[in-house]
Short mmCIF file of C-alpha atoms (C1' of nucleotides) in Angstrom, two decimals:
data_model
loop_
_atom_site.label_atom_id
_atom_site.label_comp_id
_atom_site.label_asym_id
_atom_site.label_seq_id
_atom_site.Cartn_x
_atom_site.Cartn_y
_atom_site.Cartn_z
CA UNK H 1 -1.70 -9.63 -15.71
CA UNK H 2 -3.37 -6.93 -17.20
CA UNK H 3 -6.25 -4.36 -15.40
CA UNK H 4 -8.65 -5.37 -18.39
CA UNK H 5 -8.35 -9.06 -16.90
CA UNK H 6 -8.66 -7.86 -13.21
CA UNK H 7 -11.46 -6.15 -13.86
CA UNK H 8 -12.98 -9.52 -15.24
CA UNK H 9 -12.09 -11.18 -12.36
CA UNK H 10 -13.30 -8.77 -9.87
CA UNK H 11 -16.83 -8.93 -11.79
CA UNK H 12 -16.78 -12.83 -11.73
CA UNK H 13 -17.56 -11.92 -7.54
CA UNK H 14 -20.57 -9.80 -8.39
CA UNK H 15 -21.56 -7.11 -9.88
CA UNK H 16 -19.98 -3.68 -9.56
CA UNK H 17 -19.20 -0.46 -10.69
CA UNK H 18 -15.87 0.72 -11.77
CA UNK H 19 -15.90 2.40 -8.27
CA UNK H 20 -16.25 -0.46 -6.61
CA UNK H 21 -13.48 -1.95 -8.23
CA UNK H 22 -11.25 0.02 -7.23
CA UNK H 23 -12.04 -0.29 -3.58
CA UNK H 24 -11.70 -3.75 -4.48
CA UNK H 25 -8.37 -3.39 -5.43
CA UNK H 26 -7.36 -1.50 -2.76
CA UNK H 27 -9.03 -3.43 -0.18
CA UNK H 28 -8.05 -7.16 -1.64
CA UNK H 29 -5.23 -6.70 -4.03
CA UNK H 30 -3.27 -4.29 -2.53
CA UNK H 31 -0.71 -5.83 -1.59
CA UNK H 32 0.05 -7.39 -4.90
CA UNK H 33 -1.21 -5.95 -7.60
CA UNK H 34 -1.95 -1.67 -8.02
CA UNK H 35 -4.69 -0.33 -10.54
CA UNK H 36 -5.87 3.47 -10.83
CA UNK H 37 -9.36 4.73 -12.69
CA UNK H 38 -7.58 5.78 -15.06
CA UNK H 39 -7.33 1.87 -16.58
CA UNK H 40 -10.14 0.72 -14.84
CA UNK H 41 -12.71 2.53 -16.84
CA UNK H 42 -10.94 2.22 -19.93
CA UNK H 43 -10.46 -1.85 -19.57
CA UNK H 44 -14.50 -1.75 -18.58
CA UNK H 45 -15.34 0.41 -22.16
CA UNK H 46 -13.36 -2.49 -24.13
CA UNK H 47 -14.63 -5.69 -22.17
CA UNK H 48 -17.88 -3.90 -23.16
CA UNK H 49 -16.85 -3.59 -26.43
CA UNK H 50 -15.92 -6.74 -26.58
CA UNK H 51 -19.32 -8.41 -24.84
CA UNK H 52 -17.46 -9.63 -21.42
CA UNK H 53 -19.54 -7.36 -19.25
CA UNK H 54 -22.33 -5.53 -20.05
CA UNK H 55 -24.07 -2.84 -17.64
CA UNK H 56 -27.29 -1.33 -16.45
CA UNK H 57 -27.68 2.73 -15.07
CA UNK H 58 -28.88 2.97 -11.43
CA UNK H 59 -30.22 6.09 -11.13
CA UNK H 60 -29.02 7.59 -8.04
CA UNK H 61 -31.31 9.65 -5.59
CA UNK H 62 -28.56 9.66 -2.80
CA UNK H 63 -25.99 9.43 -5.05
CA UNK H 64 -24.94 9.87 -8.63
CA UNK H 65 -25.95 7.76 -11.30
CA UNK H 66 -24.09 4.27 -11.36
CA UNK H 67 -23.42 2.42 -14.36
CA UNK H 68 -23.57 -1.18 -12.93
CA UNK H 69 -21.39 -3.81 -14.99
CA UNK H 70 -21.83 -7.07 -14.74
CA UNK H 71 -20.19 -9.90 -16.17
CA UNK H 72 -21.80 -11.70 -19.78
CA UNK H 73 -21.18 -15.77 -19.56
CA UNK H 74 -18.76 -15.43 -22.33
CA UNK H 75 -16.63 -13.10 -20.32
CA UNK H 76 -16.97 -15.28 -17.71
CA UNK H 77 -15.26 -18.14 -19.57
CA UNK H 78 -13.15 -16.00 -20.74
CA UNK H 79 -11.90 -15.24 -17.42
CA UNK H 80 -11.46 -18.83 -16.37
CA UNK H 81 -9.53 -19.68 -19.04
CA UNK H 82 -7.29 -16.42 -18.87
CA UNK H 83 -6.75 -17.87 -15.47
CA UNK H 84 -6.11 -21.57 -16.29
CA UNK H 85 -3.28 -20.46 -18.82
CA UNK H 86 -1.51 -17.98 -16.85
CA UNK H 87 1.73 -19.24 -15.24
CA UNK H 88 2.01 -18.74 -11.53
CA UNK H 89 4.82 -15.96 -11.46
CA UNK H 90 5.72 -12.81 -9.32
CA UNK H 91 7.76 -9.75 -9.76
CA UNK H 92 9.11 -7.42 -7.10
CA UNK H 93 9.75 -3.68 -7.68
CA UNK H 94 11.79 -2.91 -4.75
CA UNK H 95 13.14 0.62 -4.01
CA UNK H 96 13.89 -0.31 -0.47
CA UNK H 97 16.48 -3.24 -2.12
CA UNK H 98 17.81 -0.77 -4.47
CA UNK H 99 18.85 1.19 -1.39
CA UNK H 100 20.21 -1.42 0.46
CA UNK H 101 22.16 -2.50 -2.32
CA UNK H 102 24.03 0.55 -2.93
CA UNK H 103 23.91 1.26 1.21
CA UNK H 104 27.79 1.73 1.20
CA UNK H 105 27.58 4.88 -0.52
CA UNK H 106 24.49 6.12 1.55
CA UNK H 107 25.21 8.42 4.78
CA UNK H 108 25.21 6.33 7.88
CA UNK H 109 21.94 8.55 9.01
CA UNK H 110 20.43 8.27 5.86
CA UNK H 111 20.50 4.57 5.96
CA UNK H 112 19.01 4.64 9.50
CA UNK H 113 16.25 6.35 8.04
CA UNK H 114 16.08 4.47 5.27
CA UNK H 115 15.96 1.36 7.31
CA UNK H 116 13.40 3.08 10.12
CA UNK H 117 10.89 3.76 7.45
CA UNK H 118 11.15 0.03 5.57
CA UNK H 119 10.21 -1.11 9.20
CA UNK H 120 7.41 1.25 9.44
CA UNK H 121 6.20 0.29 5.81
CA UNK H 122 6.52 -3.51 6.73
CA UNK H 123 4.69 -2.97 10.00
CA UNK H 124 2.33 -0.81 8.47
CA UNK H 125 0.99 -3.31 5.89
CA UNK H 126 1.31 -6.10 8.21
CA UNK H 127 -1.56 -4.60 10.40
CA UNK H 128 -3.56 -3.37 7.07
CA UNK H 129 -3.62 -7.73 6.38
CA UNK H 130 -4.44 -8.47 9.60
CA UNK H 131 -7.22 -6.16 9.52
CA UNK H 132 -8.57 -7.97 6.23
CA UNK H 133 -7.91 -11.48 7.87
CA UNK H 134 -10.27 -10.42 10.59
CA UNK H 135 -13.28 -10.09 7.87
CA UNK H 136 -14.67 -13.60 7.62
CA UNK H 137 -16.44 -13.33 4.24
CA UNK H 138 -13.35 -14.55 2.33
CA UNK H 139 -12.94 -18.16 0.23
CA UNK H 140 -10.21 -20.19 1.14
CA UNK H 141 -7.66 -18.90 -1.90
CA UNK H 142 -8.41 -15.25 -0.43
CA UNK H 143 -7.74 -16.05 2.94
CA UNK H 144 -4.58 -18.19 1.81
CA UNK H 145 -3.20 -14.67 -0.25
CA UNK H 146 -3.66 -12.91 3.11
CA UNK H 147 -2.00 -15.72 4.99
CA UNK H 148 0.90 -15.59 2.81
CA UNK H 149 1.29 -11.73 2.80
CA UNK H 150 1.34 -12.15 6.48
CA UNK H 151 3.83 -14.55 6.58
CA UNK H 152 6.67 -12.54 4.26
CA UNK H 153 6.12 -9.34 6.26
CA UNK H 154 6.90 -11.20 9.60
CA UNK H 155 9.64 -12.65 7.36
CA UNK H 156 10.74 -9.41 6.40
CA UNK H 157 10.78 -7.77 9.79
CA UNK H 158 12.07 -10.40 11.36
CA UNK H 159 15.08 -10.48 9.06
CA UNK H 160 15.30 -5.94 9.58
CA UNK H 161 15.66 -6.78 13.18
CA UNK H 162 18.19 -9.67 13.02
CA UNK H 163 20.70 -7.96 10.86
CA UNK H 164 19.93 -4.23 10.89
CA UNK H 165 22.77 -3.68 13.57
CA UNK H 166 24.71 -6.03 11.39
CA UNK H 167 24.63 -3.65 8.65
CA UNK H 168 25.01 -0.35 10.55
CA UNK H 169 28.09 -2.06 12.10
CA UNK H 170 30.02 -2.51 8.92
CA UNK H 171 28.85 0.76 7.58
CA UNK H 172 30.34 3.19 9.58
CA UNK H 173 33.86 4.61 8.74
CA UNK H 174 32.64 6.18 5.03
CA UNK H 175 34.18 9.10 3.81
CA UNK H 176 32.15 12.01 2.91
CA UNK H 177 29.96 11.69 0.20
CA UNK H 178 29.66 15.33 -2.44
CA UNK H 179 26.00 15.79 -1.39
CA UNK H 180 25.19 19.36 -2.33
CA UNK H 181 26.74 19.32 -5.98
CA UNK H 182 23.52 20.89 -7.92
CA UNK H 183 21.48 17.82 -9.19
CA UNK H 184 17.53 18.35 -8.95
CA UNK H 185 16.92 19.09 -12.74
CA UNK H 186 17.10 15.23 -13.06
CA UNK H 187 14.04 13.86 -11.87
CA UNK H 188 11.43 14.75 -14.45
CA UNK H 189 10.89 17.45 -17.42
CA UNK H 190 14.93 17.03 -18.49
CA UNK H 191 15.73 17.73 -21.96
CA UNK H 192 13.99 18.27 -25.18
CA UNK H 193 16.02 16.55 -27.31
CA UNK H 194 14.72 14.55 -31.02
CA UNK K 1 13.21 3.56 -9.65
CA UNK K 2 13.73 4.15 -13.22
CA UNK K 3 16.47 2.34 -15.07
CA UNK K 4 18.37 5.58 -16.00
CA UNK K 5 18.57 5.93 -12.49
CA UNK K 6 19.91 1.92 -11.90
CA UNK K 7 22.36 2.34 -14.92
CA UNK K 8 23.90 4.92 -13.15
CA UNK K 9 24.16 3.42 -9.90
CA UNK K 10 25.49 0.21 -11.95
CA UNK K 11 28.40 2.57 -13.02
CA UNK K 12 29.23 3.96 -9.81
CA UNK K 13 30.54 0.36 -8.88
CA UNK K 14 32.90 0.17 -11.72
CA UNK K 15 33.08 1.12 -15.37
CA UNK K 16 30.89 -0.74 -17.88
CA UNK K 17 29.37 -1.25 -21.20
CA UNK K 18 25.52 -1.95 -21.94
CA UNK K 19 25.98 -5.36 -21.50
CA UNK K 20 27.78 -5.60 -18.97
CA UNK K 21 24.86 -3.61 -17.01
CA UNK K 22 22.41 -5.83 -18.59
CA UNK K 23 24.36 -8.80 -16.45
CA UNK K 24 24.97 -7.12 -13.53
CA UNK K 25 20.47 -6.81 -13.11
CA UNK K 26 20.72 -10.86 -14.32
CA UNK K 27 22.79 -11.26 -11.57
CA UNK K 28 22.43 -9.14 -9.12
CA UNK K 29 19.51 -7.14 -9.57
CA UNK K 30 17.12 -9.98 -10.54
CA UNK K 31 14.79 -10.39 -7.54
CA UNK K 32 13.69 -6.78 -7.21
CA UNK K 33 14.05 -5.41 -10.41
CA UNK K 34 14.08 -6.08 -13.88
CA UNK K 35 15.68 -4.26 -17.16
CA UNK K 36 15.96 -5.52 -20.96
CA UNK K 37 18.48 -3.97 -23.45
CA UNK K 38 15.55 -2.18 -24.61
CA UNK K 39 15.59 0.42 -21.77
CA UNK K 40 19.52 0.22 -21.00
CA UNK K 41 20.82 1.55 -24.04
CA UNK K 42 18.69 4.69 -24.53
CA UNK K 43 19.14 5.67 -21.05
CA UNK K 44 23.09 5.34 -21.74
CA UNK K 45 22.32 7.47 -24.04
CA UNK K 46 20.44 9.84 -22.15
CA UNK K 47 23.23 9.96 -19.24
CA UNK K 48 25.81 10.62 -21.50
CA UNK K 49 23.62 13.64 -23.18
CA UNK K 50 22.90 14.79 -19.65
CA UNK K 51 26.55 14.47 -18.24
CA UNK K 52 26.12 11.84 -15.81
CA UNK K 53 28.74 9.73 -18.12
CA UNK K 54 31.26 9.62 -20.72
CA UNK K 55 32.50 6.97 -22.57
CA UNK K 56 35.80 5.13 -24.60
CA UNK K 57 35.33 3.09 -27.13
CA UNK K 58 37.57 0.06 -26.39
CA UNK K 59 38.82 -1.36 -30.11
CA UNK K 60 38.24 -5.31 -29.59
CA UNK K 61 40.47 -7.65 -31.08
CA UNK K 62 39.06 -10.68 -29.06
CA UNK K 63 35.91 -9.10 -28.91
CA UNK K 64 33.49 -6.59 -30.59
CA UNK K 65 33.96 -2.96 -30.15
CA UNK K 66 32.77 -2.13 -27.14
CA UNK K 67 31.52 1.62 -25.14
CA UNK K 68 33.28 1.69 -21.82
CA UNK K 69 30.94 3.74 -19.82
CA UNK K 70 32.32 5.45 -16.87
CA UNK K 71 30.55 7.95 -14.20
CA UNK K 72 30.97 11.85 -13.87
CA UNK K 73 31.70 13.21 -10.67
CA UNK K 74 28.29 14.98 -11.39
CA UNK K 75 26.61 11.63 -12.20
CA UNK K 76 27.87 10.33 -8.76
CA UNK K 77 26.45 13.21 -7.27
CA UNK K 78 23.27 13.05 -9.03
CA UNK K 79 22.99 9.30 -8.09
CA UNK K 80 23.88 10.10 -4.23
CA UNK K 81 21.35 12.62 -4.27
CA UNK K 82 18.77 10.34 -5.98
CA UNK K 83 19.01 7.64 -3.72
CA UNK K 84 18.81 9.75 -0.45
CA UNK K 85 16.00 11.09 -2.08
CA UNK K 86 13.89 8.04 -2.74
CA UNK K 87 11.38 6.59 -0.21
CA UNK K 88 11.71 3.18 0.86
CA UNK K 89 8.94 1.36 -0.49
CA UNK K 90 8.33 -1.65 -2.70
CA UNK K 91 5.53 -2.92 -4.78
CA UNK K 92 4.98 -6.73 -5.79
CA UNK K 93 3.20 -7.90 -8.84
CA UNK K 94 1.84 -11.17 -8.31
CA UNK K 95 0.02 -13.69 -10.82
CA UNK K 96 0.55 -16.66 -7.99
CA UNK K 97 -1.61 -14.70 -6.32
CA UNK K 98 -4.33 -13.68 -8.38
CA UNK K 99 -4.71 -17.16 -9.19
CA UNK K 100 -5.00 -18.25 -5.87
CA UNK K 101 -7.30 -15.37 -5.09
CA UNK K 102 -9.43 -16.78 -7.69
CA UNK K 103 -8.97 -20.36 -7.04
CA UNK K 104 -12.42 -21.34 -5.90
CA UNK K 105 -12.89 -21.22 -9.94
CA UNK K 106 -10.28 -23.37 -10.91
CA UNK K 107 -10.70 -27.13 -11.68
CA UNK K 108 -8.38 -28.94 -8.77
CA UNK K 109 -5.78 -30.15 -10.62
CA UNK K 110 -5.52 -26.43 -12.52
CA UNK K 111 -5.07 -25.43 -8.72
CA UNK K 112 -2.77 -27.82 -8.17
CA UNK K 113 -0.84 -27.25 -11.41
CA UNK K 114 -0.18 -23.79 -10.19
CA UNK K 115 0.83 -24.57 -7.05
CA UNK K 116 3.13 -26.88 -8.01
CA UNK K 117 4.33 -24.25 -10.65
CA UNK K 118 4.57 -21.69 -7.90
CA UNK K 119 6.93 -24.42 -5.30
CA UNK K 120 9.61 -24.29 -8.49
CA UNK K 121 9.39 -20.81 -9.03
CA UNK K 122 10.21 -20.31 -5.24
CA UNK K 123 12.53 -23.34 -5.14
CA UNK K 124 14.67 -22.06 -8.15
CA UNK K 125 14.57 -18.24 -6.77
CA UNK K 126 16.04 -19.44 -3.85
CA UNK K 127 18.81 -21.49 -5.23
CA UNK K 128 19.34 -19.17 -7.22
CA UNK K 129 19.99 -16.63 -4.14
CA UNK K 130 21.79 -19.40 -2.50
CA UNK K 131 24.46 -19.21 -5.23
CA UNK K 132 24.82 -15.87 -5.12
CA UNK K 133 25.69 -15.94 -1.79
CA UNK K 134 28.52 -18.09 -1.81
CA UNK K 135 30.47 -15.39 -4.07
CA UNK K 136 32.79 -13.55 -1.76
CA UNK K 137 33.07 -9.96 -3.02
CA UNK K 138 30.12 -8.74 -1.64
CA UNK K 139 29.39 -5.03 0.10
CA UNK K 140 27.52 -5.83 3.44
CA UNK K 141 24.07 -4.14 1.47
CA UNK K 142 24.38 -6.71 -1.19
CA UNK K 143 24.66 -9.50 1.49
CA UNK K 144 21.63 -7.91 3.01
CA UNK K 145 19.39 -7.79 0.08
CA UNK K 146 20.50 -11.18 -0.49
CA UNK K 147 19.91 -12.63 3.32
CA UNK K 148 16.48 -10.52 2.89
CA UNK K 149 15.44 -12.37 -0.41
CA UNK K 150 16.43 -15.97 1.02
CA UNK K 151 14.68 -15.32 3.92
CA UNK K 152 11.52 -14.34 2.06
CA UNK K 153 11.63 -16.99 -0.60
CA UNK K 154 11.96 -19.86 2.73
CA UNK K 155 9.18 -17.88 4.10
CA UNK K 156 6.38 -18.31 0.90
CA UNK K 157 7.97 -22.53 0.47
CA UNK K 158 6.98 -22.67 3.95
CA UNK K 159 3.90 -21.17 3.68
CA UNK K 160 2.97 -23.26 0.51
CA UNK K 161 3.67 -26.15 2.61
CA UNK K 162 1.66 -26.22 5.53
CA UNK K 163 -1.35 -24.53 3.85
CA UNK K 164 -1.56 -26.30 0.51
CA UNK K 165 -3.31 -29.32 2.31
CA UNK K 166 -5.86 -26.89 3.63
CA UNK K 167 -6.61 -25.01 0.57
CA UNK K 168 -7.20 -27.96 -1.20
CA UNK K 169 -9.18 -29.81 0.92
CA UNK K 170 -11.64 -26.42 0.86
CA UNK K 171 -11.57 -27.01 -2.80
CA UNK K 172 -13.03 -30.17 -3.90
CA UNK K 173 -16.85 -30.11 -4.36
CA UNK K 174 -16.99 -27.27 -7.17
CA UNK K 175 -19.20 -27.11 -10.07
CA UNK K 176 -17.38 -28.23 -13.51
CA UNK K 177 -17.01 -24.88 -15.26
CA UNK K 178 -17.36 -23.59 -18.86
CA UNK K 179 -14.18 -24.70 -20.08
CA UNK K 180 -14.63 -24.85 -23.38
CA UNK K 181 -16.62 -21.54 -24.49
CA UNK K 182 -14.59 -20.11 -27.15
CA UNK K 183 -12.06 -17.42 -26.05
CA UNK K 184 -8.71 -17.47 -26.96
CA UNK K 185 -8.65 -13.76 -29.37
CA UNK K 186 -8.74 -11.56 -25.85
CA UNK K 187 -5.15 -12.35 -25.16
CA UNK K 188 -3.33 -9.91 -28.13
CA UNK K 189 -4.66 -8.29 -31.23
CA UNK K 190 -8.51 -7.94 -30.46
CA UNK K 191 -10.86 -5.23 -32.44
CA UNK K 192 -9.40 -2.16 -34.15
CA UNK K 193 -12.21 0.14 -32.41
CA UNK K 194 -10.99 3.57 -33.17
"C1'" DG V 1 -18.42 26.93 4.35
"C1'" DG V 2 -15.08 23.25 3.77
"C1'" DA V 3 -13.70 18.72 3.34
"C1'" DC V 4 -14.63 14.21 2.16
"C1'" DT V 5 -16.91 10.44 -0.28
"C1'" DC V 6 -19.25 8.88 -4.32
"C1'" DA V 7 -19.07 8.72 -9.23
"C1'" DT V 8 -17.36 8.87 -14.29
"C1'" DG V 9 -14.44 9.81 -17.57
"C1'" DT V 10 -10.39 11.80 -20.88
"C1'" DA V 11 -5.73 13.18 -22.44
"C1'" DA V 12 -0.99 13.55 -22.26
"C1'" DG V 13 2.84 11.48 -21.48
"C1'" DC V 14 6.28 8.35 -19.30
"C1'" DT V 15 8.41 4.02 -19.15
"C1'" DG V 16 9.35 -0.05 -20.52
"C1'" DT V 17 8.91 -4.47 -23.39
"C1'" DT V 18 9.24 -7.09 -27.64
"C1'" DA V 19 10.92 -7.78 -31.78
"C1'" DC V 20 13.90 -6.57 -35.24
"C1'" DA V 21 18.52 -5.68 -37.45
"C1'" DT V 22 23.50 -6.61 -37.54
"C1'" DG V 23 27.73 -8.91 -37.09
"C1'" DA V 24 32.17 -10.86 -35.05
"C1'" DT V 25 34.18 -14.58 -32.37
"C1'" DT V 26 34.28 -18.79 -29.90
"C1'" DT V 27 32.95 -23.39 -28.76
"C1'" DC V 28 31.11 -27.91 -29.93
"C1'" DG R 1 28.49 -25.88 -39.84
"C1'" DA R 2 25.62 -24.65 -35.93
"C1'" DA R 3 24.89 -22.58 -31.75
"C1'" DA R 4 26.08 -19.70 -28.15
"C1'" DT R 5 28.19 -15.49 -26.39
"C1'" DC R 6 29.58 -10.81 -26.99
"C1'" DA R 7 28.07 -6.39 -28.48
"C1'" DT R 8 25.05 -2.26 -29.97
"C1'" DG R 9 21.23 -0.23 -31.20
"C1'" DT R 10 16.15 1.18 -33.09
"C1'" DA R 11 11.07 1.22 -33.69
"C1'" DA R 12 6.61 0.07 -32.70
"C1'" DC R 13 3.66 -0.50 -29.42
"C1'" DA R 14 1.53 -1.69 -24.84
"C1'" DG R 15 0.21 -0.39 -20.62
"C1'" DC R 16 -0.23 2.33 -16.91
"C1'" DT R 17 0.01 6.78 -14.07
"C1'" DT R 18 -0.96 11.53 -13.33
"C1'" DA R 19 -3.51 15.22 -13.75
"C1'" DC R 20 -7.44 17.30 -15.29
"C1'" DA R 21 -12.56 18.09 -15.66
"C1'" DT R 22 -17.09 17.75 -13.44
"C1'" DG R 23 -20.62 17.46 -10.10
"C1'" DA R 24 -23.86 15.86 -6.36
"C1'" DG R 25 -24.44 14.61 -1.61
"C1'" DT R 26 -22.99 14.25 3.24
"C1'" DC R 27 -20.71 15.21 7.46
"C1'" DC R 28 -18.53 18.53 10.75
#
DNA sequence: GGACTCATGTAAGCTGTTACATGATTTC
DNA sequence: GAAATCATGTAACAGCTTACATGAGTCC
């Protein structure tokens, strides 16, 4: 699902500024779904365009001027039916699995730390959900997304602390992997090539 | 983690063409991260321009020709390296749960569509998993990212189940919304603004 | 004085998807 | 004869991230 749509959705609360969405989406959809300004005040300049929101300036006197958007009844219905035709689906973007899946060719230390820091991640964003559940200004779907966040990361840790010896057990005897041959140049500027 | 980066580790398991990669993330790779052709081949191409691989083109006689693509020692180096270097973190995107975040304005049996929807999603994932697992020539990581998606996908069907009930019952006495206000250009084309 | 929050926006570029184009062989 | 599988690749485009650019107010 697009920002553009998000940014619908997020207006279909209340009004807000493109600031405010993005506290939004770090506050409420963090933990599945990412967005940065620089798409959330693009996607508000073409709902705009498009007559889904339109806004109003706020002059500021304690702060800087805010361009308010708020959300047109066309956009509105727009939204809902976005919603109503998009299938219920997920995708996962795991580093942590990547690592895990090639973990026989990782450093026994390195997978300790590897497998220290998914823990601290898990733990980390467990706490961050509790902390939202403990708001009480949600609707019943909200609270249900938190509930189920909640659930996989006990899930998750639960399943680190079951069968992290496990894997540490059958990892050992490795032989020596070539670590220092030369190999930064790879992560980003690279060739120039047509 | 880019796919350049996957192909490579892909080839540090055994030599392979482009397709074969391509069914190795079907298979193996699915539930944390996807790749099409579209993205495989160029960054074959890329490796092999870089030095991380070579190739042999094996003459078919059963088959069409086909690139064998097999992994420098400065690849595997590169690809050790990489991995060490790379944070454990992971990042879900979610339309199951935008919907449900939203779902105080969908029509009930929209809702209920979608939850439904989402149940055979999680049901198939896990079978899915569940057949997976039953193949024997597994390295203990691969059995862990395996254990690690099973558990999760039990955790969400659980979830679904005991709070369904409750989200639904929260549901019932909503407004009939707009559902017919014309909308159906946002999806693709929309305005040529310049 | 420095750091942080509030506030808006643009531009370059990376990465990946979709759709297209091609064609042999095998299975039904 | 049709459909599926094996096999390789390109081109257009979508979508998002990062970094930049700017500036006022507030808190320590």
């Amino acid at each position: 699902m697009r920002v553009k749509t998000l940014c619908l959705g997020a207006l279909c609360l209340g009004d807000a500024t493109g600031y405010d969405i993005k506290k939004l989406f770090e506050n409420a959809f963090n933990h599945f779904h990412g967005a940065s300004f620089g798409s959330i005040y693009p996607s508000l300049k073409k709902l705009e365009e498009q007559g889904h929101v339109s806004h109003r300036v706020e002059a500021g006197e304690k702060h800087p001027d805010r361009k308010l958007f708020h959300v047109t009844d066309e956009g509105r219905a727009c939204f809902l039916s976005e919603l109503a035709g998009t299938p219920a689906s997920e995708q996962l973007r795991s580093e942590s699995m990547v690592l895990l899946f090639f973990a026989h060719l990782l450093p026994t230390e390195i997978l300790q730390q590897k497998l220290a820091e998914m823990e601290t991640h898990y733990s980390e964003e467990l706490n961050y959900l509790e902390s939202l559940s403990e708001c009480s200004n949600h609707t019943s779907g909200i609270d249900f997304t938190i509930g189920m966040g909640k659930s996989v990361l006990r899930a998750k840790l639960d399943y680190l602390h079951n069968h992290r010896k496990t894997l540490l057990a059958s990892h050992r005897d490795l032989p020596d992997s070539p670590w220092n041959a030369g190999c930064e140049q790879n992560n980003q500027q690279a060739e120039s090539s047509s």
